[in-house]
Each structure stands twice: as C-alpha cells, then as structure tokens.
C-alpha cells in the first residue's frame, strides 16, 4: 500500500476539516495531516517547502468554496508554477454542480473529485485511485 | 369616284332592293325629318323593327316615338342639329338611348346629316342609326368591374403597390396612402428610400429574387415610418412581372401590417431570455442550496458515527460540541436561504417615491453607534430634492448593507471616510457610496463580489450574503449595481435606481 507521509487539508469549515483529519488518521496509509483555512496559507506553505521535495505533501485535499483564496484560485496558482515533485490534488466538496466537476477535472493536478460526506469508504476509494 | 361606286349609285337609283339590302344588313334604321315643316318625322320600318314594333301593325307612331325617345334626347338632338348648322359642318353624331316596345333599353349611335335645298337653306335631316347596345353594355359592365376592383383595391386593409423595374412607385392603393400619410406625389419616386435604412439591403435581396425567379411571390418583412413617425413592420409579398420583351418590367407588392406580431414575437423572445436567465439562476440556486445543506448534513452524519464509536468521555464531549455547532450552522443556513428566497419571491413589490437624502440620513442615524465607535467620517453630498422610485424595504436593506460593509472593512491605517453622492445618468438616478477602506482585489474577485457565500476577507462573521441580496434587490427594482475597488485605497459602489415608471 502506498503511504502518504504528508497530506494537506484545505477547508474553511473547522468541523469539516477536523472530520476529514480524523478519517485520514483512522486509515493506515496516512501519516501526517496539515490543515489550512483556505488556499492562501496552503500556497504559502508549499512555497516554503518547495526547496526540498521531501517536505512537499504527497496529497492535497481541496475544498472549492472558501473565502480569501478559493479552490479555483489555488488550482490556478498551483498549475502556474513548477514544483520539484508532482503534487496530486483531490477535490473534496459538497458541490454536485456538473460545471464544477468538469472544470475541476480539467486541471492536470486534479486526480479525483469527491463529494462529501467524507467517510472511511471514501478514503479507501481515494487511496485506491492514487495507487 | 371609283367605277364600283358609280355602278352602285346607278343600281341604287334603279333597283330598290340594293338600298333595302344595305339598310337591313348594316343599320338599325333611318330617320328622315322635315326641318322646315311642323317637325314632320319619318322613320323606316327597320327602325321600328329594331325597337321591337311590328311596322305593319296599326300603332300610333307619334305615341311610339314619344315612348322610344325621351324629351331630353329630343332636346339634345335639336341642339346637335342647331350646332351643326351654325358651324356649317351640317353633320353630327350622337349616342341615343331608346326604349323598346317591350320596355328594354337600346343604345343607338346616330349619325345626322342636315340636307339643304337649292337656296342652301337647311330643310331635311337624314339620321343613320346603328345598334350599339351590346358594346354599350359591355362597356358598362367593364366599368362596373373596374369600379368594383378599384373599390376592393382601395378599401382593403392590405397595401397594394406596383413599381417599375427600378423600384419607383407606379401604383399605390388608398389604404397605403392613408396609413402612411402620403399622396400621389410619391408616384415615380423610389420605394426603396421609403424603407428604414437598416432594412434596405434586405429589400434589395428580395427584389433580386423577383428578377431571378419572376412570377412567384417572395416574402420579406420591412420596416417603414408611419405618418406619426412610429415605425411599422410590414410583411410583403413581392412578385416580378415579366413584360412582352421577356424581362421583368414591374414588381407587384402586397403587404400588411405585422407590427403587433413582430412586437409580440420580440416580447416573447425577451420573455424567453428572461425565463432562461431565471431558470439558470434557479438551477444555480438549487446547486447552492444543495451545497450548503450537504456541507452540514455531511458533518452531522460523520459526527454521529464518531460519537457512536467514541472510546472515552472526553472524545464524546468533543464530538457532541461539534455536533451542536453543526446543527446551529445548519439552522443558520436555512434562515439565510429563507431570506434569499424571500427577495427572489417579492420581485414585483409596489414602488414608492422616496427622498434619497432622507433615507440615507435615516440609515446613518440607525447606525449612529457603530459609526461613532469606528470613528467613520461621513460626507453626505446628496441634494435634498433627489428622489428615487423604490421598494422601501429594499432601499433600507441596500443602504444598511453598503454602509455596514464600509464600517466592517474600514481601513486599519487611515482615518475612515465615507462619501455619498448622487447624480443622474440616462434613465437612472445613481447613488455612489465611496469608502477609503481595505478594498477588494478586483483582478481576482470581479466575478465573485455579488455571488452567494463569497467573502473576501478573513472575517469570521462575514456570511457572504449581503451583496448577493443587495444585487437581487436592486435588480428586482430594474436597477443595477457596479463596483470599483482597489486594495488599500477603497471601494466605490454605484447603485443605479431605474427612473422608468
């Protein structure tokens, strides 16, 4: 089984973020979870880690609707830069809008689009997808 | 005199059948009158037969004459005779209406010749009569038909026009004249130029089709100014008419007013566009609702599961706390949605006239404490007399939202300023609300400012609803809202109140 040393959870809702963290921690594949309130602090963290590929996350779970820097802006910023190793992104959102699904999956960084609620089954699916 | 004519004259004198033959075969009869005597009148047997009398029967010729020729006709004949004598022509021709024995009418063309005696004095009249009843009746019938069609062409509520091959009017029916306030002066002028400029190319294309494919109708809708300057849409059928030279010599055009139809079509299109827009909004709204409810319900489901599997008391208490927060948020979301549904439902509330300065002052007064606490300096430049047509509750909400935003996002460094102006722009009265606050990054957010659940600052109590509701409210009043902003410089909202009643 592939191991994820570090996962970023970018989510503005505190409770959702906590729940996501708990589910990830219950799964054996994930080691460290780093939570960010929106795209901006997450992007700042990526920049700080960009000198050492080992410090970059193995996966980013990204919400779409957030204040300050939303999921779209984060994806734009991520795609615009070159990173020492590929950073896979899974969108985790409540939006079932087909336009959002189409738009999100058009980014090369986006590996999967998952609709909440988050649960153990969804985490399994995600791991299988990224295997 | 020709040889034949000489012989015929001699024959006529010696053989009476020759005269009879000519009279019987070519004439309706002869008159021969004595002009000097007491109006002694003689008519041939052929004349009486023509008038349906039996010449051999004993009938009163004087009475029959009176019955056949009206006094007016007699007077007219006398006048013709007198004129022909006076101008020395001694001949005339006249159309006489005669009444036959059976009461039917007969039309006679009468050629008269005044004969003179040895002294040159007029003393006889020879009248030669030809039956023209048939021609006359045909003429009358043709006139009736022409009159009839003329009336149809004139009184139709359709336009009937003919132009020559170059498009100049050659015929226009009365209805067309009346409707467009024109008269026969337009005959010979260009029909193309009477159409509004934008439609001329379309007209020329149709005329081109008439030349390419003559004798079949080609249809087009053209706009033309009415006499009161209103522009009317007319549906036309153009047909190229081929002349004897095999080329199109005329365009026949039949048209009728379709302004109402075109207007209704346009209105339907607008309605359809509006419906599509509303549908899109509704669908978007459904996605938003689904998203917002789902976010919370997803949390609730997860938290209940965690609570069931909690291993110790402390964990259980934490999940219960989170569960409570989630249910509160769900309740708040539902209240917010109610608020939005209400705005969208109240689309057509009655508008009232309000003094803009008075309304702004009232809102400022209501926010007095907040303004004071934030040390906001307000400059009110709205003239006393400016009024706006508004749904009062919407105006309250708009002002409250914009003014409270100006306070909430005031500058941390500079002393906060707020300037309210108003001016007229086209059909709108504009209220401008300008602050020197934190500003919004327009390059990043111009599409999101008036969206639902969009917040731009890391502000915990921002709901992301205020400007969404403001936009809905101003649009419900047929107005619009615009924003200009720069980070660290300030934000200016322009609210356009529609003044079209």
Coordinates of C-alpha atoms in Angstrom, one line a residue, chain A residues 7-12 16 20 24 34 36-40 42-43 46 59-67 69-79 87-95 104 107 109-116 118 126, chain B residues 291:
Chain A
X7 CA -1.4 15.4 3.4
X8 CA -2.7 19.0 3.2
X9 CA -6.4 19.5 4.0
X10 CA -7.6 22.9 2.7
X11 CA -11.0 23.5 4.1
X12 CA -12.6 26.7 5.6
X16 CA -15.4 19.5 8.2
X20 CA -11.5 14.9 7.4
X24 CA -7.5 10.1 7.4
X34 CA -1.7 19.6 7.9
X36 CA -5.3 25.1 6.1
X37 CA -8.3 27.5 6.3
X38 CA -8.1 28.4 2.6
X39 CA -5.9 28.3 -0.4
X40 CA -3.6 31.2 0.6
X42 CA -1.6 26.4 1.9
X43 CA 0.1 28.0 -1.1
X46 CA 4.0 25.0 -0.4
X59 CA -1.6 14.7 -1.5
X60 CA -3.8 17.8 -1.2
X61 CA -7.5 17.5 -0.3
X62 CA -9.0 20.7 -1.6
X63 CA -12.4 22.3 -0.9
X64 CA -13.7 24.7 -3.6
X65 CA -15.8 27.4 -1.9
X66 CA -13.6 29.2 0.6
X67 CA -13.0 32.9 1.5
X69 CA -8.4 32.2 -1.9
X70 CA -10.9 29.6 -3.1
X71 CA -10.2 26.2 -4.6
X72 CA -10.1 27.6 -8.2
X73 CA -7.6 30.2 -7.4
X74 CA -5.5 27.7 -5.5
X75 CA -5.5 25.3 -8.5
X76 CA -4.6 28.2 -10.9
X77 CA -1.7 29.2 -8.7
X78 CA -0.6 25.6 -8.3
X79 CA -0.7 25.0 -12.0
X87 CA 1.6 17.3 -6.0
X88 CA -1.6 15.4 -6.6
X89 CA -4.9 17.1 -5.6
X90 CA -8.2 15.5 -4.8
X91 CA -11.1 17.9 -4.7
X92 CA -13.4 17.3 -1.7
X93 CA -16.5 19.4 -1.9
X94 CA -20.3 19.5 -1.4
X95 CA -20.9 20.8 -4.9
X104 CA -12.0 20.7 -11.6
X107 CA -6.6 20.6 -14.2
X109 CA -3.0 18.2 -10.9
X110 CA -6.6 17.1 -10.0
X111 CA -6.6 13.3 -9.6
X112 CA -10.1 12.9 -8.3
X113 CA -13.4 14.7 -7.5
X114 CA -15.1 13.5 -4.3
X115 CA -18.4 14.7 -3.0
X116 CA -18.9 14.9 0.8
X118 CA -16.3 12.1 3.9
X126 CA -9.2 7.7 -2.7
Chain B
X291 CA -24.1 22.5 -1.5

